[in-house]
PDB file of C-alpha atoms in Angstrom:
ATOM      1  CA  UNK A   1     -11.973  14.893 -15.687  1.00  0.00           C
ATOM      2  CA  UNK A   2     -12.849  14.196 -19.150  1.00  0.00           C
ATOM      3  CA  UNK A   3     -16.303  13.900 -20.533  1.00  0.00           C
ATOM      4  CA  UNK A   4     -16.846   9.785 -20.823  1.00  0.00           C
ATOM      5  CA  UNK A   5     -17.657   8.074 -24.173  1.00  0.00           C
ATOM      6  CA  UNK A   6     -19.267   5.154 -22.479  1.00  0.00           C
ATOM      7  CA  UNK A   7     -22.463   5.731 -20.981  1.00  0.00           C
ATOM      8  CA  UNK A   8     -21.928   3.728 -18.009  1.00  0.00           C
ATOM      9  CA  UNK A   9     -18.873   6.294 -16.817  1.00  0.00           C
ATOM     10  CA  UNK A  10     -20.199   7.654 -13.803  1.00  0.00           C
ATOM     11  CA  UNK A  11     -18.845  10.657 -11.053  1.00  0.00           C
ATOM     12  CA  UNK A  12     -18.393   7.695  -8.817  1.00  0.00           C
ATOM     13  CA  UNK A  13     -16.953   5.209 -11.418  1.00  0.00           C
ATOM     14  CA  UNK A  14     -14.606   7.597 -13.776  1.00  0.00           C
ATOM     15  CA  UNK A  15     -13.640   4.400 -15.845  1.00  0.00           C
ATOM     16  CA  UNK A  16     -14.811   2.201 -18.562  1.00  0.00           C
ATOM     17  CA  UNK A  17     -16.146  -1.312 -18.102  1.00  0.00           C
ATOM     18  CA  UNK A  18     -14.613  -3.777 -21.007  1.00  0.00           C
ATOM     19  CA  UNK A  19     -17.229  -6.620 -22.617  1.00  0.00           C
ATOM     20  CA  UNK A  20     -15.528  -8.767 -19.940  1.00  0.00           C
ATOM     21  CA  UNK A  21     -17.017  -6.559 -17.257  1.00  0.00           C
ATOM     22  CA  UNK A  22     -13.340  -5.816 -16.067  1.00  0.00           C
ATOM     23  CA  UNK A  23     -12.413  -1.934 -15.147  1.00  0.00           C
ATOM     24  CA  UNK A  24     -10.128  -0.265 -17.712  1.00  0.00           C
ATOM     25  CA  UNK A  25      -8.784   3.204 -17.848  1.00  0.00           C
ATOM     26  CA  UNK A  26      -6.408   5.401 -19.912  1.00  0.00           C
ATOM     27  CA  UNK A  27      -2.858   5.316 -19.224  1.00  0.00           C
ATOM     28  CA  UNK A  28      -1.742   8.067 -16.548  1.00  0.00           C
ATOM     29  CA  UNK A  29      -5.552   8.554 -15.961  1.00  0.00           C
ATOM     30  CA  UNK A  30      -6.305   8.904 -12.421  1.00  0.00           C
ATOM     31  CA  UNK A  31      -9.474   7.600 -10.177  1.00  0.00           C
ATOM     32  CA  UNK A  32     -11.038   9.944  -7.709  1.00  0.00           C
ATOM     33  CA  UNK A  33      -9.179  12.947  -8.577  1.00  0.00           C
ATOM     34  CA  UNK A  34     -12.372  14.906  -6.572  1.00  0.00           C
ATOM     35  CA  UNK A  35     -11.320  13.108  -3.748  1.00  0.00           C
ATOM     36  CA  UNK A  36      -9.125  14.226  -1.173  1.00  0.00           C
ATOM     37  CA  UNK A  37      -9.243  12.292   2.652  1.00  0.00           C
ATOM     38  CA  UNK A  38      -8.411  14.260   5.653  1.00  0.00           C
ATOM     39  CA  UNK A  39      -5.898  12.441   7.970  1.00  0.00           C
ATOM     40  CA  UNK A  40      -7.688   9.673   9.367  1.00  0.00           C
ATOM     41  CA  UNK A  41     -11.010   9.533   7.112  1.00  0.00           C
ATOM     42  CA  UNK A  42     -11.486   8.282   3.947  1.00  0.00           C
ATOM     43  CA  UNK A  43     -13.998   5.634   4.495  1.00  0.00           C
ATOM     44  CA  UNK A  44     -17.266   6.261   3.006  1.00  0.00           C
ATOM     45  CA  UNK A  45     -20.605   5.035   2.480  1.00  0.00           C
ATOM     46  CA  UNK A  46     -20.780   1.379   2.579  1.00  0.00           C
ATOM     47  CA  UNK A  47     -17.262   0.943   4.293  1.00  0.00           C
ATOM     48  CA  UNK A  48     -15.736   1.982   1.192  1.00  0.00           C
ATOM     49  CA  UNK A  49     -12.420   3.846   0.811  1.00  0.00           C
ATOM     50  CA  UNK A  50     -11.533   5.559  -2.226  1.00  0.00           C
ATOM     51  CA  UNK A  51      -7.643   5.175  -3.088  1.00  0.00           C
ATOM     52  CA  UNK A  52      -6.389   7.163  -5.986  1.00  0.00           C
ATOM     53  CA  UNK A  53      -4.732   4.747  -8.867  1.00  0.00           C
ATOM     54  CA  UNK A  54      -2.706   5.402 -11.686  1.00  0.00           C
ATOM     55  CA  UNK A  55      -2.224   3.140 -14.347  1.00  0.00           C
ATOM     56  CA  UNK A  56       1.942   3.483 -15.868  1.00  0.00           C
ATOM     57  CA  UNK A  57       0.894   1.759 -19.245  1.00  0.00           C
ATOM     58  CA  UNK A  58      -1.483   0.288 -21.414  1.00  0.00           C
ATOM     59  CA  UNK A  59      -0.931  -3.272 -20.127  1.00  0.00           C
ATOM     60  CA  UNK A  60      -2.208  -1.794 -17.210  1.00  0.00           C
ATOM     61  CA  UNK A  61      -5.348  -4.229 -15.321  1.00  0.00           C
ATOM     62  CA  UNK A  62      -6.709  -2.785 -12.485  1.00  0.00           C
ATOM     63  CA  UNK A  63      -6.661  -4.416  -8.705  1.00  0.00           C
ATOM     64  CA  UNK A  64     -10.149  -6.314  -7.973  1.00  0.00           C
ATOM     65  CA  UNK A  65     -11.858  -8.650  -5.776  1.00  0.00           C
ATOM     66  CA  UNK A  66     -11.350 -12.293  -7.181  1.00  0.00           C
ATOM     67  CA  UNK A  67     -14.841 -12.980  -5.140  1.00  0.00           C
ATOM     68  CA  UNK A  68     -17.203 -10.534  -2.828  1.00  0.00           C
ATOM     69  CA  UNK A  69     -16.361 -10.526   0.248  1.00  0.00           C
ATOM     70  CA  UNK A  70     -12.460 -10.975  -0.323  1.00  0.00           C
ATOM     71  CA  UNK A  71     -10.252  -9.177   1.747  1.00  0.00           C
ATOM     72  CA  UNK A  72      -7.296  -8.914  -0.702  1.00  0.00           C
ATOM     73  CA  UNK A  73      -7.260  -6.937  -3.902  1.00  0.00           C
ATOM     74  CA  UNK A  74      -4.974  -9.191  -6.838  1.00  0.00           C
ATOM     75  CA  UNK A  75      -2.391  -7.788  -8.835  1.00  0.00           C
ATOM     76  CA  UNK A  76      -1.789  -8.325 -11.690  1.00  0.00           C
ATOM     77  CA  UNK A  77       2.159  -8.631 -13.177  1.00  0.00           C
ATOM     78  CA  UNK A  78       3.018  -6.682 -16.726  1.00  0.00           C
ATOM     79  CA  UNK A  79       6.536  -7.324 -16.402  1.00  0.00           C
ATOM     80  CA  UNK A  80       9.504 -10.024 -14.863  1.00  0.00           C
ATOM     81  CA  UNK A  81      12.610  -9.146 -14.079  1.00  0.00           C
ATOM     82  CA  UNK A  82      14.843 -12.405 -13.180  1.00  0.00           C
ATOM     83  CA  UNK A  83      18.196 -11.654 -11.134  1.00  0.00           C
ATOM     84  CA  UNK A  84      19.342 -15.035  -9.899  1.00  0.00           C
ATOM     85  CA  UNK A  85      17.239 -16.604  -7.566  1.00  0.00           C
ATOM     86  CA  UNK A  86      15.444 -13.108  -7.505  1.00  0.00           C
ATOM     87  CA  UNK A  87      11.856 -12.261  -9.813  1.00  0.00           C
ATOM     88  CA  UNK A  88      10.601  -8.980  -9.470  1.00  0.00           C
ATOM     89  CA  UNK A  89       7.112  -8.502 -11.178  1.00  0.00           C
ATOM     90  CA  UNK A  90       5.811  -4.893 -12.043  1.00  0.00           C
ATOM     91  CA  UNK A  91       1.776  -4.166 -12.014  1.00  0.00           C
ATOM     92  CA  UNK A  92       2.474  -0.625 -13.621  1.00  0.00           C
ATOM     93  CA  UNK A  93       0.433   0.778 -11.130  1.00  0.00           C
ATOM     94  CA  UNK A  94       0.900   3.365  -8.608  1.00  0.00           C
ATOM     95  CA  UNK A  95      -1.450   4.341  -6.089  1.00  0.00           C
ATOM     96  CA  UNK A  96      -2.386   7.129  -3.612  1.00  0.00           C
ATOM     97  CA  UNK A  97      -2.807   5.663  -0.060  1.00  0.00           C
ATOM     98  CA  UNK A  98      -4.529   8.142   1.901  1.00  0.00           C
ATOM     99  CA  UNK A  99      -2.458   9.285   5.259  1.00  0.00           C
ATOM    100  CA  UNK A 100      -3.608   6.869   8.159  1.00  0.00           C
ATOM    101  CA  UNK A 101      -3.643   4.284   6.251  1.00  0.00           C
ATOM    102  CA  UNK A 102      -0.855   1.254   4.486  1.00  0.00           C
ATOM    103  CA  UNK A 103      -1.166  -1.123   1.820  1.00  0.00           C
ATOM    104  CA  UNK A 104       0.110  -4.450   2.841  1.00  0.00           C
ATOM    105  CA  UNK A 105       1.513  -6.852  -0.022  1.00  0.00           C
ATOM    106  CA  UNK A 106       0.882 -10.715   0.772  1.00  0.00           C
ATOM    107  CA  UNK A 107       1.327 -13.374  -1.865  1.00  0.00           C
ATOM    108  CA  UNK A 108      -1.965 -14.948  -3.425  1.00  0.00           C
ATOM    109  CA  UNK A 109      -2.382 -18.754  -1.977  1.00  0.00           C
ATOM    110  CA  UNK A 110      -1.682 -19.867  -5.603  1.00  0.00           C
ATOM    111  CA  UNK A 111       1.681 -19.146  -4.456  1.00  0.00           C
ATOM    112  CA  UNK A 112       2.480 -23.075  -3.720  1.00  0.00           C
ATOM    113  CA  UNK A 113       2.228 -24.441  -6.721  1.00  0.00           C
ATOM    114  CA  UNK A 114       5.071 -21.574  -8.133  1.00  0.00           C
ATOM    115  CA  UNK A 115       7.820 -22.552  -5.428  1.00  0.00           C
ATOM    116  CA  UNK A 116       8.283 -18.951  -4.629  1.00  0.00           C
ATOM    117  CA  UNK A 117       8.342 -17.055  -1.462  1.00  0.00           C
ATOM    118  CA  UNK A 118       7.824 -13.085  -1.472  1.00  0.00           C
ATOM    119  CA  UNK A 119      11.437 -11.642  -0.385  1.00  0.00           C
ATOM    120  CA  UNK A 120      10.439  -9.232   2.344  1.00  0.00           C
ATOM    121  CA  UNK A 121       7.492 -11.826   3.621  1.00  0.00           C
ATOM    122  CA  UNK A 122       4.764  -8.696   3.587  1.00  0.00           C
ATOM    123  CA  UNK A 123       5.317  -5.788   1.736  1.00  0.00           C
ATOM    124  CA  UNK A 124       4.541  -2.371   2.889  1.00  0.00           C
ATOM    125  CA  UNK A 125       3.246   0.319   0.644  1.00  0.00           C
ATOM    126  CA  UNK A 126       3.433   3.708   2.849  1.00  0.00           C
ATOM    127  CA  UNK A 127       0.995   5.896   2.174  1.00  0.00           C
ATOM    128  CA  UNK A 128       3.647   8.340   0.885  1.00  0.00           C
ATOM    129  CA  UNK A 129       4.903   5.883  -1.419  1.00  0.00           C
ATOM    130  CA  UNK A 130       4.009   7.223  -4.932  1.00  0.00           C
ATOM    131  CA  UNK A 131       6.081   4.202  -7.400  1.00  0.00           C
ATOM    132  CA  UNK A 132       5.078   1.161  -9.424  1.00  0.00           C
ATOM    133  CA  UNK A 133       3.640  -1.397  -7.008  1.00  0.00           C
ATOM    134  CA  UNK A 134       6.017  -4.392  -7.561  1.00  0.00           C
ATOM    135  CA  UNK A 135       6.622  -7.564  -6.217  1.00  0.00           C
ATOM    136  CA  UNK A 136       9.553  -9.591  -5.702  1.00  0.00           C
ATOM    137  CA  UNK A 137       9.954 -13.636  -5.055  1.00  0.00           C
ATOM    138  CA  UNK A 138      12.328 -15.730  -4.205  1.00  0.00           C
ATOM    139  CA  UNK A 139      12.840 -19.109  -5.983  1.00  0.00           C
ATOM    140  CA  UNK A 140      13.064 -22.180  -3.296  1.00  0.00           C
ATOM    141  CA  UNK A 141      15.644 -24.401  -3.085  1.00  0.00           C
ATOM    142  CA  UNK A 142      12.486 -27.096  -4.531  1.00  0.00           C
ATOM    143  CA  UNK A 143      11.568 -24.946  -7.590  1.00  0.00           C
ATOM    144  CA  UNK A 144      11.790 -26.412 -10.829  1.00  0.00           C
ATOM    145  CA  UNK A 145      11.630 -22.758 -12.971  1.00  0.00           C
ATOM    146  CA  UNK A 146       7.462 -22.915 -12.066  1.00  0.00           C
ATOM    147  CA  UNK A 147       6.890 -19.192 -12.126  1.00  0.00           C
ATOM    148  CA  UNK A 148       4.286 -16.591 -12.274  1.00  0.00           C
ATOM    149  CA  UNK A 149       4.007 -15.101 -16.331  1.00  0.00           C
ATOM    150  CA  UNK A 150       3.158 -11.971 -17.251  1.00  0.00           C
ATOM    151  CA  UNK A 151      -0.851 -11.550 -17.640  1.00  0.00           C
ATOM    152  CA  UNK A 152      -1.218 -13.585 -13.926  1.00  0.00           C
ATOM    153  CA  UNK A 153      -2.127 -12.475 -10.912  1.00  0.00           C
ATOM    154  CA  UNK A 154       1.268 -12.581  -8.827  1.00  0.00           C
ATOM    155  CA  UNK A 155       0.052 -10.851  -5.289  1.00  0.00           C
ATOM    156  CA  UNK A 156      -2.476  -8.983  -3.330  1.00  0.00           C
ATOM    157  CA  UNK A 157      -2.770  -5.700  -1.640  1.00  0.00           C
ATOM    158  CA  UNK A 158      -4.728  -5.850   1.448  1.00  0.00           C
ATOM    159  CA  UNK A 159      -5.213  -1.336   2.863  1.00  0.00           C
ATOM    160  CA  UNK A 160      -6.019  -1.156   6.637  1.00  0.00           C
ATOM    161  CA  UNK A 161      -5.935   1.795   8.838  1.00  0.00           C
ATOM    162  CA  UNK A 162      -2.430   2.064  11.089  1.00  0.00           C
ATOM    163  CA  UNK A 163      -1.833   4.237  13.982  1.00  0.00           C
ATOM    164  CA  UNK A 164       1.035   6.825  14.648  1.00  0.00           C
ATOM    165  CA  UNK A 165       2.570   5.189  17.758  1.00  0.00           C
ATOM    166  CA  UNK A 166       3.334   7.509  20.730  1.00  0.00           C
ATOM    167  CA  UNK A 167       5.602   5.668  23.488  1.00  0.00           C
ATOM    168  CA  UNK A 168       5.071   5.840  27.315  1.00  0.00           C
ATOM    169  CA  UNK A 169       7.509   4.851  29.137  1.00  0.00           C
ATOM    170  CA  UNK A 170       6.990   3.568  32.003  1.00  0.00           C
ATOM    171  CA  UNK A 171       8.768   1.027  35.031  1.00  0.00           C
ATOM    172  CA  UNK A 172       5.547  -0.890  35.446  1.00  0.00           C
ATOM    173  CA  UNK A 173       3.721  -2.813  32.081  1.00  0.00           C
ATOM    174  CA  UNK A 174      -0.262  -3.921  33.234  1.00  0.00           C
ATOM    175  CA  UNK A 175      -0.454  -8.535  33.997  1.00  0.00           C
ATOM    176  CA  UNK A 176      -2.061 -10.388  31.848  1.00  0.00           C
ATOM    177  CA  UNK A 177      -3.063 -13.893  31.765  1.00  0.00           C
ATOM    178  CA  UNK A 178       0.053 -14.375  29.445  1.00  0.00           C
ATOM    179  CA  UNK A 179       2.388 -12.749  30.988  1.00  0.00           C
ATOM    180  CA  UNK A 180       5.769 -12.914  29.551  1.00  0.00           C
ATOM    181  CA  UNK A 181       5.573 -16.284  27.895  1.00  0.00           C
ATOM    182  CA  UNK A 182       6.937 -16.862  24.522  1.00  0.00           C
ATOM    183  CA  UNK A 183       6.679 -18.735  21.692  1.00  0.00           C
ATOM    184  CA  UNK A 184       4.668 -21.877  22.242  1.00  0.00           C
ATOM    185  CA  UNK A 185       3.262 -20.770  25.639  1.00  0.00           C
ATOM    186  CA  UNK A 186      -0.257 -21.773  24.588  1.00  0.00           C
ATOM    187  CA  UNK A 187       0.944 -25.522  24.068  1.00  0.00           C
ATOM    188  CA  UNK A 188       1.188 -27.193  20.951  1.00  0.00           C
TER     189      UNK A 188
END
């Protein structure tokens, strides 16, 4: 990586931090390029996990915490795309997920005063996937052309840790106080 101009780039923070104290890098510069997680780690001190980012263009804002403690990092849009009842916004960001790991893609709550619904209800970002992060609304039936502009935060991207599922089969499934009720089984 580059030698910093700002004194307060460090091996562990490889960006610059803006009078606004907001994280800005170089377009097609990416974070943690030192870092590479075996299948299944990545976590380090602190509970942190280091995801490689990449921003696509200059408009480019980086993911962050809204508040500590927030379990959601916001997006922020740099482009809209309207197709009908269809708005997809870009971030111009790609990202690295490490392997054992997805990024899910929820709408912020801000969401109800836009009249939009996120077409796929939760996006999934595999960790393979190596594009733009984008996300794409749908306009209610109610909405009155409130929309999300570009500059606003328009999602969030929430990274757990998933499994690789290996089935049993088997004639016999363990009780449980449930059993095989449904929906509404616990009463209303």
């Amino acid at each position: 990586m580059n030698s910093p101009d700002n004194n307060r780039y460090t091996k562990d923070r490889p960006y610059g931090v803006n009078n606004k104290d907001e994280l800005i890098m170089k377009p097609n510069q990416e974070v943690y390029t030192d870092y590479e997680p075996k299948k299944g780690e990545g976590i380090g001190k602190n509970n942190i996990l280091k995801v490689k980012i990449k921003k696509l263009s200059e408009d480019s804002v980086l993911p962050k915490y809204a508040k500590s403690g927030d379990a959601g990092l916001d997006f922020t849009s740099t482009s809209k795309q309207i197709d009908g009842d269809i708005i997809t916004y870009g971030t111009s960001i790609a990202l690295e997920i490490p392997d054992g790991y997805v990024g899910l893609l929820f709408p912020r709550s801000s969401v109800y005063k836009q009249d939009l619904v996120l077409s796929n209800a939760v996006g999934v970002a595999d960790s393979s996937y190596r594009g733009e992060i984008m996300f794409k609304y749908r306009k209610t039936k109610f909405n009155d052309g409130a929309e999300y502009e570009i500059g606003e935060r328009i999602g969030q991207l929430i990274i757990i840790p998933i499994p690789q599922i290996e089935w049993i089969e088997s004639n016999e499934l363990s009780k449980s106080e449930r059993g095989n009720q449904g929906y509404g089984s616990t009463g209303v």
